[in-house]
mmCIF file with all atom_site columns, C-alpha atoms in Angstrom:
data_model
loop_
_atom_site.group_PDB
_atom_site.id
_atom_site.type_symbol
_atom_site.label_atom_id
_atom_site.label_alt_id
_atom_site.label_comp_id
_atom_site.label_asym_id
_atom_site.label_entity_id
_atom_site.label_seq_id
_atom_site.pdbx_PDB_ins_code
_atom_site.Cartn_x
_atom_site.Cartn_y
_atom_site.Cartn_z
_atom_site.occupancy
_atom_site.B_iso_or_equiv
_atom_site.pdbx_formal_charge
_atom_site.auth_seq_id
_atom_site.auth_comp_id
_atom_site.auth_asym_id
_atom_site.auth_atom_id
_atom_site.pdbx_PDB_model_num
ATOM 1   C CA . MET A 1 1   ? 29.206  7.028   -10.604 1.00 0.00 ? 1   MET A CA 1
ATOM 2   C CA . LYS A 1 2   ? 27.946  8.473   -7.328  1.00 0.00 ? 2   LYS A CA 1
ATOM 3   C CA . THR A 1 3   ? 27.737  6.005   -4.387  1.00 0.00 ? 3   THR A CA 1
ATOM 4   C CA . ILE A 1 4   ? 24.913  6.264   -1.855  1.00 0.00 ? 4   ILE A CA 1
ATOM 5   C CA . ARG A 1 5   ? 25.374  4.474   1.493   1.00 0.00 ? 5   ARG A CA 1
ATOM 6   C CA . VAL A 1 6   ? 22.183  3.310   3.163   1.00 0.00 ? 6   VAL A CA 1
ATOM 7   C CA . VAL A 1 7   ? 20.965  0.885   5.805   1.00 0.00 ? 7   VAL A CA 1
ATOM 8   C CA . ALA A 1 8   ? 17.913  -1.376  5.809   1.00 0.00 ? 8   ALA A CA 1
ATOM 9   C CA . ALA A 1 9   ? 15.991  -3.025  8.645   1.00 0.00 ? 9   ALA A CA 1
ATOM 10  C CA . VAL A 1 10  ? 14.787  -6.569  8.141   1.00 0.00 ? 10  VAL A CA 1
ATOM 11  C CA . ILE A 1 11  ? 12.319  -6.464  11.032  1.00 0.00 ? 11  ILE A CA 1
ATOM 12  C CA . CYS A 1 12  ? 11.163  -9.925  12.141  1.00 0.00 ? 12  CYS A CA 1
ATOM 13  C CA . ASP A 1 13  ? 8.241   -11.109 14.201  1.00 0.00 ? 13  ASP A CA 1
ATOM 14  C CA . SER A 1 14  ? 10.657  -13.131 16.375  1.00 0.00 ? 14  SER A CA 1
ATOM 15  C CA . MET A 1 15  ? 14.453  -13.241 16.343  1.00 0.00 ? 15  MET A CA 1
ATOM 16  C CA . GLN A 1 16  ? 14.352  -16.958 17.225  1.00 0.00 ? 16  GLN A CA 1
ATOM 17  C CA . ALA A 1 17  ? 11.716  -18.178 14.760  1.00 0.00 ? 17  ALA A CA 1
ATOM 18  C CA . LYS A 1 18  ? 11.893  -15.512 12.044  1.00 0.00 ? 18  LYS A CA 1
ATOM 19  C CA . ARG A 1 19  ? 8.565   -16.534 10.491  1.00 0.00 ? 19  ARG A CA 1
ATOM 20  C CA . LYS A 1 20  ? 7.596   -13.104 9.101   1.00 0.00 ? 20  LYS A CA 1
ATOM 21  C CA . ILE A 1 21  ? 9.438   -9.954  8.045   1.00 0.00 ? 21  ILE A CA 1
ATOM 22  C CA . TYR A 1 22  ? 8.130   -6.416  7.653   1.00 0.00 ? 22  TYR A CA 1
ATOM 23  C CA . ALA A 1 23  ? 8.328   -4.762  4.228   1.00 0.00 ? 23  ALA A CA 1
ATOM 24  C CA . THR A 1 24  ? 7.061   -1.430  2.928   1.00 0.00 ? 24  THR A CA 1
ATOM 25  C CA . ALA A 1 25  ? 5.970   -0.107  -0.465  1.00 0.00 ? 25  ALA A CA 1
ATOM 26  C CA . ARG A 1 26  ? 7.773   3.064   -1.451  1.00 0.00 ? 26  ARG A CA 1
ATOM 27  C CA . GLY A 1 27  ? 5.447   6.066   -1.464  1.00 0.00 ? 27  GLY A CA 1
ATOM 28  C CA . TYR A 1 28  ? 7.449   8.445   -3.664  1.00 0.00 ? 28  TYR A CA 1
ATOM 29  C CA . GLY A 1 29  ? 9.809   8.849   -6.619  1.00 0.00 ? 29  GLY A CA 1
ATOM 30  C CA . ASP A 1 30  ? 10.673  6.735   -9.634  1.00 0.00 ? 30  ASP A CA 1
ATOM 31  C CA . TYR A 1 31  ? 10.213  3.488   -7.717  1.00 0.00 ? 31  TYR A CA 1
ATOM 32  C CA . LYS A 1 32  ? 6.877   4.377   -6.092  1.00 0.00 ? 32  LYS A CA 1
ATOM 33  C CA . GLY A 1 33  ? 4.857   1.265   -5.266  1.00 0.00 ? 33  GLY A CA 1
ATOM 34  C CA . GLN A 1 34  ? 7.832   -1.095  -5.262  1.00 0.00 ? 34  GLN A CA 1
ATOM 35  C CA . TRP A 1 35  ? 8.618   -2.950  -2.042  1.00 0.00 ? 35  TRP A CA 1
ATOM 36  C CA . GLU A 1 36  ? 11.688  -2.587  0.127   1.00 0.00 ? 36  GLU A CA 1
ATOM 37  C CA . PHE A 1 37  ? 13.045  -3.014  3.617   1.00 0.00 ? 37  PHE A CA 1
ATOM 38  C CA . PRO A 1 38  ? 12.628  0.230   5.573   1.00 0.00 ? 38  PRO A CA 1
ATOM 39  C CA . GLY A 1 39  ? 15.713  2.321   6.269   1.00 0.00 ? 39  GLY A CA 1
ATOM 40  C CA . GLY A 1 40  ? 17.614  5.210   4.772   1.00 0.00 ? 40  GLY A CA 1
ATOM 41  C CA . LYS A 1 41  ? 20.834  7.138   4.337   1.00 0.00 ? 41  LYS A CA 1
ATOM 42  C CA . ILE A 1 42  ? 23.720  7.142   6.784   1.00 0.00 ? 42  ILE A CA 1
ATOM 43  C CA . GLU A 1 43  ? 24.502  10.690  7.924   1.00 0.00 ? 43  GLU A CA 1
ATOM 44  C CA . PRO A 1 44  ? 28.131  11.859  8.402   1.00 0.00 ? 44  PRO A CA 1
ATOM 45  C CA . GLY A 1 45  ? 29.490  10.617  11.737  1.00 0.00 ? 45  GLY A CA 1
ATOM 46  C CA . GLU A 1 46  ? 26.781  7.959   12.221  1.00 0.00 ? 46  GLU A CA 1
ATOM 47  C CA . THR A 1 47  ? 27.378  4.256   12.542  1.00 0.00 ? 47  THR A CA 1
ATOM 48  C CA . PRO A 1 48  ? 25.135  2.104   10.351  1.00 0.00 ? 48  PRO A CA 1
ATOM 49  C CA . GLN A 1 49  ? 23.312  0.865   13.464  1.00 0.00 ? 49  GLN A CA 1
ATOM 50  C CA . LYS A 1 50  ? 22.665  4.370   14.790  1.00 0.00 ? 50  LYS A CA 1
ATOM 51  C CA . ALA A 1 51  ? 21.475  5.528   11.354  1.00 0.00 ? 51  ALA A CA 1
ATOM 52  C CA . LEU A 1 52  ? 19.079  2.598   11.139  1.00 0.00 ? 52  LEU A CA 1
ATOM 53  C CA . LYS A 1 53  ? 17.554  3.282   14.554  1.00 0.00 ? 53  LYS A CA 1
ATOM 54  C CA . ARG A 1 54  ? 17.102  6.953   13.606  1.00 0.00 ? 54  ARG A CA 1
ATOM 55  C CA . GLU A 1 55  ? 15.561  6.180   10.208  1.00 0.00 ? 55  GLU A CA 1
ATOM 56  C CA . ILE A 1 56  ? 13.044  3.687   11.625  1.00 0.00 ? 56  ILE A CA 1
ATOM 57  C CA . GLU A 1 57  ? 12.050  6.164   14.339  1.00 0.00 ? 57  GLU A CA 1
ATOM 58  C CA . GLU A 1 58  ? 11.519  8.843   11.653  1.00 0.00 ? 58  GLU A CA 1
ATOM 59  C CA . GLU A 1 59  ? 9.744   6.644   9.083   1.00 0.00 ? 59  GLU A CA 1
ATOM 60  C CA . LEU A 1 60  ? 7.740   4.297   11.316  1.00 0.00 ? 60  LEU A CA 1
ATOM 61  C CA . ASP A 1 61  ? 7.572   6.010   14.738  1.00 0.00 ? 61  ASP A CA 1
ATOM 62  C CA . THR A 1 62  ? 9.055   2.831   16.212  1.00 0.00 ? 62  THR A CA 1
ATOM 63  C CA . GLU A 1 63  ? 12.100  2.000   18.323  1.00 0.00 ? 63  GLU A CA 1
ATOM 64  C CA . ILE A 1 64  ? 14.046  -1.028  17.126  1.00 0.00 ? 64  ILE A CA 1
ATOM 65  C CA . ALA A 1 65  ? 16.962  -3.108  18.329  1.00 0.00 ? 65  ALA A CA 1
ATOM 66  C CA . VAL A 1 66  ? 19.528  -3.638  15.584  1.00 0.00 ? 66  VAL A CA 1
ATOM 67  C CA . GLU A 1 67  ? 20.858  -7.188  15.609  1.00 0.00 ? 67  GLU A CA 1
ATOM 68  C CA . ASP A 1 68  ? 23.248  -9.029  13.261  1.00 0.00 ? 68  ASP A CA 1
ATOM 69  C CA . LEU A 1 69  ? 24.351  -7.835  9.828   1.00 0.00 ? 69  LEU A CA 1
ATOM 70  C CA . ILE A 1 70  ? 22.733  -10.034 7.167   1.00 0.00 ? 70  ILE A CA 1
ATOM 71  C CA . GLY A 1 71  ? 24.880  -8.688  4.372   1.00 0.00 ? 71  GLY A CA 1
ATOM 72  C CA . THR A 1 72  ? 25.829  -5.669  2.291   1.00 0.00 ? 72  THR A CA 1
ATOM 73  C CA . ILE A 1 73  ? 24.213  -5.181  -1.098  1.00 0.00 ? 73  ILE A CA 1
ATOM 74  C CA . GLU A 1 74  ? 26.205  -3.481  -3.844  1.00 0.00 ? 74  GLU A CA 1
ATOM 75  C CA . TYR A 1 75  ? 23.865  -2.551  -6.694  1.00 0.00 ? 75  TYR A CA 1
ATOM 76  C CA . ASP A 1 76  ? 24.161  -0.265  -9.720  1.00 0.00 ? 76  ASP A CA 1
ATOM 77  C CA . TYR A 1 77  ? 21.015  1.717   -10.481 1.00 0.00 ? 77  TYR A CA 1
ATOM 78  C CA . PRO A 1 78  ? 21.049  3.825   -13.680 1.00 0.00 ? 78  PRO A CA 1
ATOM 79  C CA . ALA A 1 79  ? 21.944  7.073   -11.870 1.00 0.00 ? 79  ALA A CA 1
ATOM 80  C CA . PHE A 1 80  ? 23.949  5.862   -8.826  1.00 0.00 ? 80  PHE A CA 1
ATOM 81  C CA . HIS A 1 81  ? 25.644  2.964   -7.064  1.00 0.00 ? 81  HIS A CA 1
ATOM 82  C CA . LEU A 1 82  ? 23.860  1.769   -3.908  1.00 0.00 ? 82  LEU A CA 1
ATOM 83  C CA . SER A 1 83  ? 25.740  0.264   -0.971  1.00 0.00 ? 83  SER A CA 1
ATOM 84  C CA . MET A 1 84  ? 23.182  -1.051  1.536   1.00 0.00 ? 84  MET A CA 1
ATOM 85  C CA . ASP A 1 85  ? 23.889  -2.751  4.868   1.00 0.00 ? 85  ASP A CA 1
ATOM 86  C CA . CYS A 1 86  ? 20.953  -5.011  5.822   1.00 0.00 ? 86  CYS A CA 1
ATOM 87  C CA . PHE A 1 87  ? 20.451  -5.910  9.479   1.00 0.00 ? 87  PHE A CA 1
ATOM 88  C CA . TRP A 1 88  ? 18.113  -8.227  11.351  1.00 0.00 ? 88  TRP A CA 1
ATOM 89  C CA . CYS A 1 89  ? 16.003  -6.050  13.661  1.00 0.00 ? 89  CYS A CA 1
ATOM 90  C CA . LYS A 1 90  ? 13.231  -6.404  16.209  1.00 0.00 ? 90  LYS A CA 1
ATOM 91  C CA . VAL A 1 91  ? 10.652  -3.948  17.516  1.00 0.00 ? 91  VAL A CA 1
ATOM 92  C CA . VAL A 1 92  ? 11.374  -2.637  21.013  1.00 0.00 ? 92  VAL A CA 1
ATOM 93  C CA . SER A 1 93  ? 8.437   -0.212  21.234  1.00 0.00 ? 93  SER A CA 1
ATOM 94  C CA . GLY A 1 94  ? 5.952   1.436   18.894  1.00 0.00 ? 94  GLY A CA 1
ATOM 95  C CA . ASP A 1 95  ? 3.337   0.333   16.398  1.00 0.00 ? 95  ASP A CA 1
ATOM 96  C CA . LEU A 1 96  ? 5.095   0.633   12.995  1.00 0.00 ? 96  LEU A CA 1
ATOM 97  C CA . VAL A 1 97  ? 3.159   3.723   11.885  1.00 0.00 ? 97  VAL A CA 1
ATOM 98  C CA . LEU A 1 98  ? 3.580   4.501   8.168   1.00 0.00 ? 98  LEU A CA 1
ATOM 99  C CA . LYS A 1 99  ? 4.841   8.073   7.735   1.00 0.00 ? 99  LYS A CA 1
ATOM 100 C CA . GLU A 1 100 ? 6.466   7.840   4.286   1.00 0.00 ? 100 GLU A CA 1
ATOM 101 C CA . ALA A 1 101 ? 5.567   4.466   2.767   1.00 0.00 ? 101 ALA A CA 1
ATOM 102 C CA . GLU A 1 102 ? 2.268   3.895   0.971   1.00 0.00 ? 102 GLU A CA 1
ATOM 103 C CA . ALA A 1 103 ? 1.715   0.361   2.308   1.00 0.00 ? 103 ALA A CA 1
ATOM 104 C CA . ALA A 1 104 ? 3.273   -2.293  4.530   1.00 0.00 ? 104 ALA A CA 1
ATOM 105 C CA . ARG A 1 105 ? 2.921   -6.024  5.101   1.00 0.00 ? 105 ARG A CA 1
ATOM 106 C CA . TRP A 1 106 ? 4.283   -8.792  7.272   1.00 0.00 ? 106 TRP A CA 1
ATOM 107 C CA . LEU A 1 107 ? 5.500   -11.401 4.771   1.00 0.00 ? 107 LEU A CA 1
ATOM 108 C CA . THR A 1 108 ? 6.341   -15.065 5.196   1.00 0.00 ? 108 THR A CA 1
ATOM 109 C CA . LYS A 1 109 ? 9.163   -16.394 3.054   1.00 0.00 ? 109 LYS A CA 1
ATOM 110 C CA . GLU A 1 110 ? 6.531   -18.079 0.916   1.00 0.00 ? 110 GLU A CA 1
ATOM 111 C CA . GLU A 1 111 ? 4.961   -14.655 0.235   1.00 0.00 ? 111 GLU A CA 1
ATOM 112 C CA . PHE A 1 112 ? 8.145   -12.828 -0.866  1.00 0.00 ? 112 PHE A CA 1
ATOM 113 C CA . ASP A 1 113 ? 7.267   -13.242 -4.543  1.00 0.00 ? 113 ASP A CA 1
ATOM 114 C CA . SER A 1 114 ? 3.776   -11.749 -4.054  1.00 0.00 ? 114 SER A CA 1
ATOM 115 C CA . VAL A 1 115 ? 5.077   -8.155  -4.102  1.00 0.00 ? 115 VAL A CA 1
ATOM 116 C CA . PRO A 1 116 ? 7.245   -6.254  -6.638  1.00 0.00 ? 116 PRO A CA 1
ATOM 117 C CA . TRP A 1 117 ? 10.598  -5.625  -4.894  1.00 0.00 ? 117 TRP A CA 1
ATOM 118 C CA . LEU A 1 118 ? 13.086  -2.878  -5.631  1.00 0.00 ? 118 LEU A CA 1
ATOM 119 C CA . PRO A 1 119 ? 15.951  -4.436  -7.612  1.00 0.00 ? 119 PRO A CA 1
ATOM 120 C CA . ALA A 1 120 ? 18.585  -3.973  -4.876  1.00 0.00 ? 120 ALA A CA 1
ATOM 121 C CA . ASP A 1 121 ? 16.380  -5.427  -2.126  1.00 0.00 ? 121 ASP A CA 1
ATOM 122 C CA . GLN A 1 122 ? 15.512  -8.393  -4.328  1.00 0.00 ? 122 GLN A CA 1
ATOM 123 C CA . THR A 1 123 ? 19.171  -9.455  -4.423  1.00 0.00 ? 123 THR A CA 1
ATOM 124 C CA . ILE A 1 124 ? 19.214  -10.397 -0.709  1.00 0.00 ? 124 ILE A CA 1
ATOM 125 C CA . LEU A 1 125 ? 15.845  -12.170 -0.499  1.00 0.00 ? 125 LEU A CA 1
ATOM 126 C CA . ASP A 1 126 ? 17.327  -15.667 -0.881  1.00 0.00 ? 126 ASP A CA 1
ATOM 127 C CA . VAL A 1 127 ? 19.731  -15.065 2.023   1.00 0.00 ? 127 VAL A CA 1
ATOM 128 C CA . ILE A 1 128 ? 16.857  -13.832 4.213   1.00 0.00 ? 128 ILE A CA 1
ATOM 129 C CA . ARG A 1 129 ? 14.569  -16.669 3.065   1.00 0.00 ? 129 ARG A CA 1
ATOM 130 C CA . SER A 1 130 ? 17.183  -19.285 4.037   1.00 0.00 ? 130 SER A CA 1
ATOM 131 C CA . SER A 1 131 ? 17.251  -17.948 7.629   1.00 0.00 ? 131 SER A CA 1
ATOM 132 C CA . MET A 1 132 ? 13.481  -17.949 8.093   1.00 0.00 ? 132 MET A CA 1
ATOM 133 C CA . GLN A 1 133 ? 11.230  -20.718 9.400   1.00 0.00 ? 133 GLN A CA 1
ATOM 134 C CA . PRO A 1 134 ? 8.173   -21.835 7.433   1.00 0.00 ? 134 PRO A CA 1
ATOM 135 C CA . VAL A 1 135 ? 4.771   -20.922 8.826   1.00 0.00 ? 135 VAL A CA 1
ATOM 136 C CA . LYS A 1 136 ? 3.060   -24.165 9.762   1.00 0.00 ? 136 LYS A CA 1
ATOM 137 C CA . PRO A 1 137 ? -0.726  -24.456 10.024  1.00 0.00 ? 137 PRO A CA 1
ATOM 138 C CA . LEU A 1 138 ? -2.254  -25.346 13.383  1.00 0.00 ? 138 LEU A CA 1
ATOM 139 C CA . HIS A 1 139 ? -3.766  -28.850 13.651  1.00 0.00 ? 139 HIS A CA 1
ATOM 140 C CA . THR A 1 140 ? -6.388  -30.124 16.081  1.00 0.00 ? 140 THR A CA 1
ATOM 141 C CA . SER A 1 141 ? -4.748  -33.526 16.577  1.00 0.00 ? 141 SER A CA 1
ATOM 142 C CA . GLU A 1 142 ? -2.522  -36.087 14.956  1.00 0.00 ? 142 GLU A CA 1
ATOM 143 C CA . TYR A 1 143 ? -5.620  -37.565 13.244  1.00 0.00 ? 143 TYR A CA 1
ATOM 144 C CA . ASP A 1 144 ? -7.129  -34.313 12.015  1.00 0.00 ? 144 ASP A CA 1
ATOM 145 C CA . LYS A 1 145 ? -4.829  -32.489 9.616   1.00 0.00 ? 145 LYS A CA 1
ATOM 146 C CA . GLU A 1 146 ? -7.290  -29.729 8.621   1.00 0.00 ? 146 GLU A CA 1
ATOM 147 C CA . PRO A 1 147 ? -5.995  -26.302 9.748   1.00 0.00 ? 147 PRO A CA 1
ATOM 148 C CA . LEU A 1 148 ? -7.909  -24.717 12.604  1.00 0.00 ? 148 LEU A CA 1
ATOM 149 C CA . GLN A 1 149 ? -9.864  -21.563 11.802  1.00 0.00 ? 149 GLN A CA 1
ATOM 150 C CA . ARG A 1 150 ? -8.698  -18.484 13.691  1.00 0.00 ? 150 ARG A CA 1
ATOM 151 C CA . CYS A 1 151 ? -11.329 -16.480 15.514  1.00 0.00 ? 151 CYS A CA 1
#
């Protein structure tokens, strides 16, 4: 079976808090509409980190900093074996402009199950979830536990 080596960016809102991650819905092919972490194939001679920076620049018109490796997914799709290195990343510059994906969202760990993930990406969600902080509502005081409305 053919092996395809790819990289994926788990872009967070903050490397310290990790309250939200950025995910995209695939805009093409057999898995159109399913959600994934942005990234792509590693070209000959590229390191995974360099490939990831290039792919995010191409797909999202954004410069990222590639941080720690979260893990490597090994997954058998019907037509190929996928080997995917997943890295924590943060935005350095740019506005995450969708060039290939059909949709994107910032997701809290509580929202992971609200979108249909690609099978390979789904296998690492628990690892990512365990590293993220919960999003806590804002409170007006110790005596008033109703969340504040955002303007």
